[in-house]
Short mmCIF file of C-alpha atoms in Angstrom, two decimals:
data_model
loop_
_atom_site.label_atom_id
_atom_site.label_comp_id
_atom_site.label_asym_id
_atom_site.label_seq_id
_atom_site.Cartn_x
_atom_site.Cartn_y
_atom_site.Cartn_z
CA MET A 1 18.56 122.08 -30.33
CA ASN A 2 14.78 122.12 -30.48
CA SER A 3 13.15 119.51 -28.27
CA SER A 4 11.02 118.35 -31.21
CA TYR A 5 14.19 116.61 -32.41
CA LEU A 6 13.57 114.03 -29.71
CA ASN A 7 10.84 112.39 -31.77
CA PHE A 8 12.83 109.32 -32.80
CA LYS A 9 9.88 107.18 -33.87
CA ASP A 10 10.67 107.45 -37.61
CA LYS A 11 14.34 106.48 -37.10
CA HIS A 12 15.82 103.02 -37.50
CA ILE A 13 19.21 102.15 -36.03
CA LEU A 14 21.12 98.91 -36.53
CA VAL A 15 23.18 97.63 -33.60
CA VAL A 16 25.92 95.06 -34.25
CA GLY A 17 28.18 93.59 -31.60
CA ASP A 18 28.79 91.29 -28.68
CA VAL A 19 25.40 90.45 -27.17
CA MET A 20 25.21 89.03 -23.67
CA LEU A 21 22.69 87.88 -21.11
CA ASP A 22 23.16 89.49 -17.70
CA ARG A 23 21.66 87.17 -15.10
CA TYR A 24 21.18 88.14 -11.46
CA TRP A 25 20.46 85.77 -8.59
CA HIS A 26 19.14 87.72 -5.60
CA GLY A 27 18.83 86.33 -2.09
CA GLY A 28 19.48 86.79 1.59
CA THR A 29 22.55 85.68 3.49
CA SER A 30 22.10 84.60 7.10
CA ARG A 31 24.63 81.82 7.66
CA ILE A 32 28.04 80.43 6.75
CA SER A 33 28.32 77.17 4.82
CA PRO A 34 29.42 74.15 6.91
CA GLU A 35 31.40 72.97 3.87
CA ALA A 36 33.64 76.05 3.52
CA PRO A 37 34.03 79.51 5.08
CA VAL A 38 31.66 81.16 2.59
CA GLN A 39 28.26 82.77 2.88
CA VAL A 40 25.18 80.79 1.88
CA VAL A 41 22.81 82.73 -0.40
CA LYS A 42 19.21 81.60 -0.36
CA VAL A 43 18.14 82.56 -3.89
CA SER A 44 14.67 84.12 -3.91
CA ASN A 45 14.63 85.94 -7.24
CA ILE A 46 16.23 85.44 -10.68
CA GLU A 47 16.46 88.41 -13.01
CA ASP A 48 17.56 88.39 -16.67
CA ARG A 49 18.64 91.55 -18.50
CA PRO A 50 20.13 92.25 -21.95
CA GLY A 51 23.84 93.05 -21.72
CA GLY A 52 26.62 94.27 -23.98
CA ALA A 53 25.38 95.29 -27.42
CA ALA A 54 21.94 94.07 -26.37
CA ASN A 55 21.85 96.79 -23.70
CA VAL A 56 22.62 99.40 -26.38
CA ALA A 57 19.65 98.11 -28.38
CA LEU A 58 17.48 98.21 -25.26
CA GLY A 59 18.46 101.84 -24.61
CA LEU A 60 17.53 102.82 -28.16
CA ALA A 61 14.17 101.07 -27.87
CA LYS A 62 13.44 102.97 -24.64
CA LEU A 63 14.08 106.20 -26.58
CA GLY A 64 11.42 105.18 -29.09
CA VAL A 65 13.85 104.27 -31.87
CA SER A 66 13.14 101.32 -34.17
CA VAL A 67 16.04 98.91 -33.56
CA THR A 68 17.49 95.80 -35.17
CA LEU A 69 20.15 93.89 -33.22
CA VAL A 70 22.68 91.63 -34.93
CA GLY A 71 25.06 89.42 -32.97
CA VAL A 72 26.39 85.91 -32.43
CA VAL A 73 24.67 83.69 -29.86
CA GLY A 74 24.61 80.04 -29.04
CA ASN A 75 21.84 77.72 -30.11
CA ASP A 76 20.66 77.48 -26.52
CA GLU A 77 18.01 78.48 -23.99
CA ASN A 78 19.85 81.64 -22.93
CA ALA A 79 19.69 82.94 -26.50
CA ASP A 80 15.92 82.38 -26.45
CA ILE A 81 15.62 84.21 -23.11
CA LEU A 82 17.67 87.13 -24.45
CA ALA A 83 15.55 87.33 -27.60
CA ARG A 84 12.32 87.36 -25.57
CA CYS A 85 13.61 90.14 -23.29
CA LEU A 86 14.44 92.29 -26.31
CA GLU A 87 11.42 91.53 -28.44
CA GLU A 88 9.15 92.50 -25.53
CA VAL A 89 10.41 96.09 -25.87
CA GLY A 90 10.28 96.11 -29.67
CA VAL A 91 13.84 95.16 -30.65
CA THR A 92 14.11 93.02 -33.80
CA CYS A 93 16.71 90.30 -33.20
CA ARG A 94 18.69 88.97 -36.18
CA PHE A 95 20.99 86.58 -34.34
CA VAL A 96 23.62 84.39 -35.97
CA ARG A 97 23.31 81.14 -34.03
CA SER A 98 26.43 79.06 -33.41
CA GLU A 99 26.43 75.34 -32.63
CA ASN A 100 29.93 75.61 -31.14
CA LEU A 101 29.58 78.62 -28.81
CA PRO A 102 27.33 79.29 -25.82
CA THR A 103 25.43 82.55 -25.52
CA ILE A 104 27.69 84.83 -23.47
CA THR A 105 26.17 84.90 -19.99
CA LYS A 106 27.33 86.77 -16.91
CA LEU A 107 25.82 85.47 -13.69
CA ARG A 108 25.96 87.75 -10.67
CA VAL A 109 25.01 86.53 -7.21
CA MET A 110 23.58 89.45 -5.23
CA SER A 111 22.65 89.95 -1.60
CA ARG A 112 21.44 93.22 -0.09
CA HIS A 113 22.41 95.11 -3.25
CA GLN A 114 25.99 93.80 -2.98
CA GLN A 115 27.59 91.60 -5.65
CA LEU A 116 29.15 88.56 -3.98
CA ILE A 117 30.55 86.83 -7.05
CA ARG A 118 30.32 86.91 -10.84
CA LEU A 119 30.49 83.82 -13.03
CA ASP A 120 31.11 84.20 -16.78
CA PHE A 121 30.03 81.63 -19.35
CA GLU A 122 31.72 82.36 -22.66
CA GLU A 123 34.00 81.00 -25.34
CA ARG A 124 35.50 82.70 -28.37
CA GLU A 125 35.80 81.37 -31.90
CA ASP A 126 36.80 83.51 -34.87
CA SER A 127 35.70 81.68 -37.96
CA LEU A 128 35.39 82.73 -41.58
CA SER A 129 31.89 81.26 -41.85
CA GLN A 130 30.70 83.18 -38.76
CA ASN A 131 32.12 86.47 -40.09
CA GLU A 132 30.56 85.91 -43.49
CA ALA A 133 27.17 85.08 -41.98
CA LEU A 134 27.32 88.22 -39.85
CA ALA A 135 28.30 90.40 -42.81
CA SER A 136 25.43 88.98 -44.85
CA VAL A 137 22.86 89.89 -42.21
CA VAL A 138 24.35 93.38 -41.73
CA GLU A 139 24.34 94.06 -45.48
CA GLU A 140 20.69 93.00 -45.63
CA CYS A 141 19.71 95.36 -42.79
CA LEU A 142 21.68 98.47 -43.84
CA PRO A 143 19.30 99.83 -46.54
CA GLU A 144 16.54 100.49 -43.97
CA SER A 145 18.90 101.93 -41.33
CA ASN A 146 19.64 105.58 -40.54
CA ALA A 147 22.81 104.60 -38.65
CA VAL A 148 24.70 101.58 -37.37
CA ILE A 149 26.32 101.16 -33.96
CA PHE A 150 29.22 98.73 -33.56
CA SER A 151 29.34 97.76 -29.89
CA ASP A 152 32.65 95.97 -29.34
CA TYR A 153 33.25 94.10 -26.08
CA ALA A 154 36.17 92.11 -27.54
CA LYS A 155 34.23 88.84 -27.44
CA GLY A 156 34.77 87.98 -31.11
CA CYS A 157 31.61 89.13 -32.84
CA LEU A 158 33.36 92.12 -34.42
CA ALA A 159 36.55 90.26 -35.38
CA ASP A 160 36.03 91.51 -38.96
CA VAL A 161 34.56 94.92 -38.12
CA GLN A 162 36.55 96.53 -40.95
CA THR A 163 34.42 94.70 -43.50
CA LEU A 164 31.23 95.79 -41.71
CA ILE A 165 32.34 99.45 -41.64
CA ALA A 166 33.12 99.25 -45.36
CA LEU A 167 29.62 97.86 -45.99
CA SER A 168 28.15 100.79 -44.00
CA ASN A 169 30.14 103.34 -45.99
CA THR A 170 29.09 101.76 -49.27
CA ALA A 171 25.46 102.01 -48.16
CA ASN A 172 26.08 105.64 -47.06
CA VAL A 173 25.01 104.78 -43.50
CA PRO A 174 26.93 106.59 -40.70
CA SER A 175 28.66 104.25 -38.25
CA PHE A 176 29.29 104.83 -34.54
CA VAL A 177 31.81 102.65 -32.72
CA ASP A 178 32.13 101.87 -29.02
CA PRO A 179 35.64 100.38 -29.26
CA LYS A 180 37.73 97.88 -27.34
CA GLY A 181 41.28 96.58 -27.50
CA ASN A 182 44.69 97.96 -28.42
CA ASP A 183 44.27 98.30 -32.20
CA PHE A 184 41.96 101.08 -33.35
CA SER A 185 43.05 100.70 -36.98
CA ILE A 186 40.28 98.09 -37.33
CA TYR A 187 37.76 100.93 -37.02
CA ARG A 188 39.27 102.89 -39.92
CA GLY A 189 36.64 104.85 -41.87
CA ALA A 190 33.96 104.92 -39.16
CA THR A 191 31.92 108.10 -38.69
CA LEU A 192 32.54 108.46 -34.95
CA VAL A 193 34.55 106.42 -32.44
CA LYS A 194 33.83 106.74 -28.70
CA PRO A 195 36.56 105.37 -26.39
CA ASN A 196 36.72 106.09 -22.69
CA LEU A 197 39.93 107.65 -21.38
CA LEU A 198 41.55 104.33 -20.44
CA GLU A 199 40.82 102.86 -23.89
CA PHE A 200 42.10 106.03 -25.56
CA GLU A 201 45.34 106.12 -23.56
CA THR A 202 45.91 102.42 -24.33
CA ILE A 203 46.29 103.53 -27.95
CA VAL A 204 48.07 106.90 -27.69
CA GLY A 205 49.84 106.68 -24.31
CA LYS A 206 49.32 108.61 -21.10
CA CYS A 207 48.12 112.21 -21.52
CA SER A 208 49.49 114.60 -18.91
CA SER A 209 47.24 117.51 -19.85
CA THR A 210 44.02 118.31 -21.68
CA LYS A 211 46.04 119.98 -24.46
CA GLU A 212 48.07 116.81 -24.98
CA LEU A 213 44.89 114.74 -25.06
CA GLU A 214 43.33 117.05 -27.65
CA ASP A 215 46.46 116.98 -29.84
CA LYS A 216 46.71 113.19 -29.75
CA ALA A 217 42.98 112.82 -30.35
CA THR A 218 43.13 115.12 -33.38
CA ALA A 219 46.04 113.14 -34.83
CA LEU A 220 44.30 109.81 -34.22
CA ARG A 221 41.07 111.01 -35.81
CA LYS A 222 42.89 112.13 -38.94
CA GLN A 223 45.02 108.98 -39.08
CA PHE A 224 42.00 106.68 -39.26
CA GLY A 225 39.66 108.94 -41.24
CA TRP A 226 36.96 109.40 -38.59
CA LYS A 227 34.65 112.39 -38.88
CA ALA A 228 34.58 112.62 -35.10
CA LEU A 229 36.26 111.21 -32.01
CA LEU A 230 34.60 111.44 -28.60
CA VAL A 231 36.65 110.68 -25.49
CA THR A 232 34.62 110.10 -22.32
CA ARG A 233 36.58 110.90 -19.16
CA GLY A 234 34.27 109.99 -16.29
CA GLU A 235 34.13 112.77 -13.71
CA ASP A 236 36.19 115.00 -16.03
CA GLY A 237 33.47 115.05 -18.69
CA LEU A 238 33.69 114.61 -22.46
CA ILE A 239 35.87 115.96 -25.27
CA LEU A 240 34.68 115.94 -28.89
CA LEU A 241 37.05 116.32 -31.85
CA SER A 242 35.17 116.71 -35.13
CA ASP A 243 36.34 117.66 -38.62
CA ASP A 244 38.51 120.77 -38.36
CA LYS A 245 36.46 122.42 -35.61
CA PRO A 246 38.03 123.38 -32.27
CA PRO A 247 37.79 120.75 -29.50
CA PHE A 248 34.42 120.80 -27.73
CA SER A 249 34.45 119.97 -24.01
CA LEU A 250 31.62 119.33 -21.58
CA ALA A 251 31.78 118.89 -17.83
CA THR A 252 30.09 115.75 -16.55
CA ALA A 253 26.35 116.09 -15.94
CA ALA A 254 26.43 113.56 -13.08
CA LYS A 255 25.53 115.00 -9.69
CA GLU A 256 25.87 111.71 -7.77
CA VAL A 257 27.38 108.46 -9.02
CA PHE A 258 25.86 105.23 -7.72
CA ASP A 259 26.65 102.82 -10.57
CA VAL A 260 28.49 103.38 -13.86
CA THR A 261 27.21 100.08 -15.30
CA GLY A 262 25.91 100.67 -18.82
CA ALA A 263 26.86 104.36 -18.93
CA GLY A 264 28.93 103.85 -22.08
CA ASP A 265 26.03 102.02 -23.71
CA THR A 266 23.74 104.93 -22.89
CA VAL A 267 26.18 107.46 -24.34
CA VAL A 268 26.53 105.70 -27.68
CA ALA A 269 22.77 105.03 -27.93
CA VAL A 270 21.69 108.61 -27.23
CA LEU A 271 24.59 110.04 -29.23
CA THR A 272 23.56 108.10 -32.33
CA ALA A 273 19.82 108.69 -31.97
CA VAL A 274 20.23 112.46 -31.63
CA TYR A 275 22.79 112.67 -34.43
CA VAL A 276 20.58 110.93 -37.00
CA THR A 277 17.88 113.47 -36.16
CA SER A 278 19.84 116.73 -35.85
CA LYS A 279 22.95 115.89 -37.96
CA ARG A 280 25.06 117.83 -35.44
CA PHE A 281 27.74 116.15 -33.34
CA ILE A 282 27.59 118.86 -30.68
CA ASP A 283 23.84 118.36 -30.16
CA ALA A 284 24.40 114.62 -29.92
CA VAL A 285 27.18 114.97 -27.36
CA GLU A 286 25.21 117.39 -25.16
CA TYR A 287 22.24 115.04 -24.98
CA ALA A 288 24.43 111.97 -24.46
CA ASN A 289 26.22 113.71 -21.58
CA GLN A 290 22.94 114.48 -19.82
CA ALA A 291 21.69 110.94 -20.37
CA ALA A 292 24.87 109.47 -18.88
CA GLY A 293 24.57 111.79 -15.89
CA TYR A 294 21.09 110.43 -15.29
CA VAL A 295 21.89 106.70 -15.57
CA VAL A 296 24.98 106.75 -13.34
CA GLY A 297 22.75 108.13 -10.60
CA LYS A 298 20.71 104.91 -10.67
CA LEU A 299 21.59 101.55 -9.17
CA GLY A 300 22.20 98.86 -11.80
CA THR A 301 21.93 99.14 -15.57
CA ALA A 302 19.46 101.95 -16.39
CA SER A 303 17.92 103.38 -19.55
CA ILE A 304 16.38 106.76 -20.28
CA SER A 305 13.24 107.67 -22.21
CA ALA A 306 13.00 110.45 -24.78
CA GLU A 307 10.46 112.24 -22.56
CA ARG A 308 12.72 112.22 -19.51
CA LEU A 309 15.72 113.30 -21.59
CA GLU A 310 13.69 116.15 -23.07
CA ALA A 311 12.62 117.31 -19.62
CA ILE A 312 16.20 117.17 -18.29
CA MET A 313 17.48 119.19 -21.24
CA PHE A 314 14.71 121.74 -20.80
CA GLN A 315 15.58 122.14 -17.13
CA ARG A 316 19.26 122.56 -17.99
CA SER A 317 18.54 125.28 -20.58
CA HIS A 318 16.37 127.40 -18.29
CA THR A 319 17.95 129.22 -15.39
CA SER A 320 14.56 129.85 -13.75
CA ASN A 321 12.54 126.68 -13.30
CA PHE A 322 9.87 128.22 -11.07
CA GLY A 323 7.86 131.42 -11.01
CA VAL A 324 6.12 132.83 -14.08
CA LEU A 325 6.35 130.50 -17.09
CA SER A 326 4.52 130.27 -20.39
CA PRO A 327 2.14 127.31 -20.68
CA GLU A 328 4.56 125.63 -23.11
CA ASP A 329 7.58 126.02 -20.82
CA LEU A 330 5.50 125.00 -17.81
CA LEU A 331 4.47 121.74 -19.50
CA ALA A 332 8.10 120.60 -19.68
CA GLN A 333 8.59 121.42 -15.99
CA ILE A 334 5.45 119.46 -15.11
CA LYS A 335 6.76 116.43 -17.02
CA LEU A 336 10.04 116.56 -15.12
CA ALA A 337 8.31 116.95 -11.75
CA GLN A 338 5.90 114.08 -12.45
CA MET A 339 8.78 111.85 -13.55
CA ASN A 340 10.31 112.57 -10.14
CA GLY A 341 7.10 111.38 -8.48
CA GLU A 342 5.75 114.84 -7.58
CA LYS A 343 1.99 115.55 -7.51
CA ILE A 344 0.91 118.66 -9.44
CA VAL A 345 -1.96 120.81 -8.11
CA PHE A 346 -3.74 123.35 -10.35
CA THR A 347 -6.08 126.23 -9.62
CA ASN A 348 -7.06 129.34 -11.51
CA GLY A 349 -8.67 132.75 -11.20
CA CYS A 350 -8.45 136.46 -11.96
CA PHE A 351 -6.75 137.39 -8.66
CA ASP A 352 -7.21 141.08 -9.42
CA ILE A 353 -6.57 142.22 -5.85
CA LEU A 354 -4.86 139.63 -3.68
CA HIS A 355 -6.20 139.39 -0.11
CA PRO A 356 -5.72 137.12 2.96
CA GLY A 357 -8.52 134.83 1.79
CA HIS A 358 -6.55 134.08 -1.36
CA ILE A 359 -3.41 133.32 0.63
CA ALA A 360 -5.23 130.88 2.91
CA TYR A 361 -6.77 129.22 -0.15
CA MET A 362 -3.34 128.82 -1.80
CA LYS A 363 -1.92 127.19 1.31
CA GLN A 364 -4.81 124.71 1.41
CA ALA A 365 -4.34 123.93 -2.28
CA LYS A 366 -0.58 123.42 -1.96
CA ALA A 367 -1.15 120.94 0.89
CA LEU A 368 -2.90 118.64 -1.59
CA GLY A 369 0.29 117.91 -3.52
CA ASP A 370 3.94 118.82 -4.11
CA ARG A 371 3.73 121.66 -6.67
CA LEU A 372 1.06 124.33 -7.06
CA ILE A 373 0.22 125.99 -10.38
CA VAL A 374 -1.91 129.14 -10.49
CA ALA A 375 -3.28 130.02 -13.94
CA VAL A 376 -4.41 133.65 -14.28
CA ASN A 377 -6.95 135.12 -16.70
CA THR A 378 -5.41 137.62 -19.10
CA ASP A 379 -6.64 141.23 -19.06
CA ALA A 380 -8.90 140.60 -22.05
CA SER A 381 -10.36 137.51 -20.42
CA VAL A 382 -11.05 139.40 -17.14
CA LYS A 383 -12.69 142.24 -19.06
CA ARG A 384 -15.06 139.82 -20.79
CA LEU A 385 -15.97 138.18 -17.48
CA LYS A 386 -16.04 141.18 -15.10
CA GLY A 387 -16.78 144.21 -17.30
CA GLU A 388 -14.92 147.11 -18.87
CA LYS A 389 -13.60 148.50 -15.56
CA ARG A 390 -11.72 145.33 -14.74
CA PRO A 391 -9.03 144.31 -14.13
CA ILE A 392 -7.75 146.86 -11.68
CA ASN A 393 -4.21 145.43 -12.02
CA HIS A 394 -2.73 144.37 -15.31
CA LEU A 395 -1.73 140.72 -15.92
CA VAL A 396 2.00 141.28 -15.38
CA HIS A 397 1.35 142.95 -12.01
CA ARG A 398 -1.08 140.23 -10.90
CA MET A 399 1.35 137.46 -11.82
CA SER A 400 4.26 139.23 -10.14
CA VAL A 401 2.34 139.41 -6.87
CA LEU A 402 1.31 135.74 -7.10
CA GLU A 403 4.92 134.75 -7.85
CA GLY A 404 5.86 136.09 -4.43
CA VAL A 405 3.39 133.87 -2.58
CA GLY A 406 5.37 131.12 -0.87
CA ALA A 407 2.81 128.37 -1.51
CA ILE A 408 2.86 128.91 -5.29
CA ASP A 409 5.50 127.21 -7.44
CA TRP A 410 4.40 128.26 -10.93
CA VAL A 411 2.26 131.06 -12.35
CA THR A 412 0.99 131.00 -15.92
CA TRP A 413 -1.85 132.56 -17.92
CA PHE A 414 -4.74 131.76 -20.24
CA ASP A 415 -6.79 133.98 -22.55
CA GLN A 416 -10.01 131.98 -22.83
CA ASP A 417 -13.15 132.62 -20.78
CA THR A 418 -12.67 129.30 -18.97
CA PRO A 419 -9.52 127.34 -18.06
CA LYS A 420 -10.70 124.24 -19.94
CA GLU A 421 -8.05 124.49 -22.66
CA ILE A 422 -5.08 125.06 -20.36
CA ILE A 423 -6.21 122.29 -17.97
CA GLU A 424 -6.36 119.84 -20.88
CA PHE A 425 -2.95 121.07 -22.08
CA LEU A 426 -1.20 120.71 -18.69
CA THR A 427 -3.18 117.75 -17.25
CA PRO A 428 -2.49 118.32 -13.54
CA ASP A 429 -2.82 115.57 -10.95
CA VAL A 430 -5.18 117.59 -8.72
CA LEU A 431 -7.66 120.26 -9.88
CA VAL A 432 -8.79 122.65 -7.14
CA LYS A 433 -11.60 125.21 -7.05
CA GLY A 434 -12.86 127.36 -4.20
CA GLY A 435 -16.47 128.26 -3.50
CA ASP A 436 -19.84 126.59 -3.90
CA TYR A 437 -18.89 124.34 -6.82
CA THR A 438 -19.61 120.63 -7.09
CA VAL A 439 -17.20 118.35 -8.93
CA ASP A 440 -19.55 117.92 -11.89
CA THR A 441 -19.77 121.71 -12.41
CA ILE A 442 -16.01 122.41 -12.36
CA VAL A 443 -14.56 123.15 -15.79
CA GLY A 444 -11.89 120.60 -16.72
CA ALA A 445 -12.89 118.11 -14.01
CA ASP A 446 -13.84 115.43 -16.53
CA HIS A 447 -10.41 115.63 -18.19
CA VAL A 448 -8.47 115.41 -14.93
CA LEU A 449 -10.58 112.52 -13.64
CA ALA A 450 -10.28 110.67 -16.96
CA HIS A 451 -6.49 110.83 -16.59
CA GLY A 452 -6.51 109.38 -13.07
CA GLY A 453 -6.40 112.69 -11.21
CA GLU A 454 -8.43 114.21 -8.39
CA VAL A 455 -10.81 117.17 -8.18
CA LYS A 456 -11.17 119.06 -4.87
CA VAL A 457 -13.47 121.88 -3.74
CA LEU A 458 -12.14 124.18 -1.02
CA THR A 459 -14.05 126.70 1.09
CA PHE A 460 -12.96 130.31 0.85
CA VAL A 461 -12.15 132.10 4.09
CA ASP A 462 -15.14 134.23 5.15
CA GLY A 463 -14.88 138.00 5.25
CA TYR A 464 -12.73 138.53 2.18
CA SER A 465 -13.90 139.48 -1.32
CA THR A 466 -12.20 141.27 -4.21
CA THR A 467 -15.53 142.80 -5.22
CA ALA A 468 -16.13 144.11 -1.69
CA ILE A 469 -12.65 145.61 -1.57
CA ILE A 470 -13.24 147.40 -4.89
CA LYS A 471 -16.61 148.79 -3.70
CA LYS A 472 -15.12 149.96 -0.44
CA ALA A 473 -12.34 151.76 -2.30
CA ASN A 474 -14.89 153.25 -4.74
CA LEU A 475 -12.88 151.93 -7.66
#
């Protein structure tokens, strides 16, 4: 899948489901209560986050998708807080307010990154008027939507999800379901349903092998008329059953698991966003798997941006992430490195005959950051700058030698007489030149400085010169 597919800004996705407010009280614990043998938490910070279907909407917004969220909330302060949290990141909230129900709120008391207790504030009421009000809002939003996600946490909002799926099908809008409960017939006719393994086995029974899981998944998909069924299996990865294609399996992308909170929300958000762009379930599953692998490696509920996801997918698709790279491929690696907090250093030159002065210069440059890029003039560029007899070594040979220098992470090339264009394309954090330059005479310095970077001038080691070497060799 081409990374340009990750431009989601012209897509609109409707999210419908059980919205919640996740509230965290953080504080230290240094004593036991005199009233009971329990710890006393001195609350120093209160944090509010969107939860449930609201977290799905948040994840889509972080990807750059235009999002509308529909759900049932109370007519209370917590609903207002939830709406503000979401609207700050661009989510349009179309809440159905209930006078009889509170906004679902989960309060977690935390100390030193440990959850001490969770208190849930919720009530459930399935009413005809509530279902009709919800259906009315959904029907109104569908014409401008590229897809709809039904995020079911079994809290009552999707009590009549069958009607909502029918409305989606009538509007020719694909529907993606994150299911709950022991009756999947209510999701009949959806485009894709995404249970985890426990939810899946609640419906079909225990699966003793992958083959049995695939057979039962295929039968279930056909029984309820889904175009696709995706079963997430934690550390065992994902299995996709779609149309009459063979099962498609992926190993988990997670390297380390710190917190699985919100991983399912991330999967369904990324899955839907990629599908409405590429129209391929396999593409959608591959991206969703990588996104889930990223968020479970973070503490607490996490989201992922389109830029980070693009960089992760680029890294995954290239076996060699260092050495000689094209400027275009190098840009993706730079994005990934910068997202990981690494400082990128850039220098350039012809480097026709590498000598000890160059090596010392590279070591000094690398010490200014975490990754060093060396951009090399092409043969045509060297010829224009140095004359018809240059270069002595062709571009491929010069880059191969530079690739072997321990201080250098990436080698790339440029064909212009100056590196201005490639500096503006890559936008490094530190621009380095050697010699008698001043900052105001270094090509590209204004661009790097304007983007918050640094420009450094290093002194070449005396006694070494490519020109002198060439004269001495009578080349």
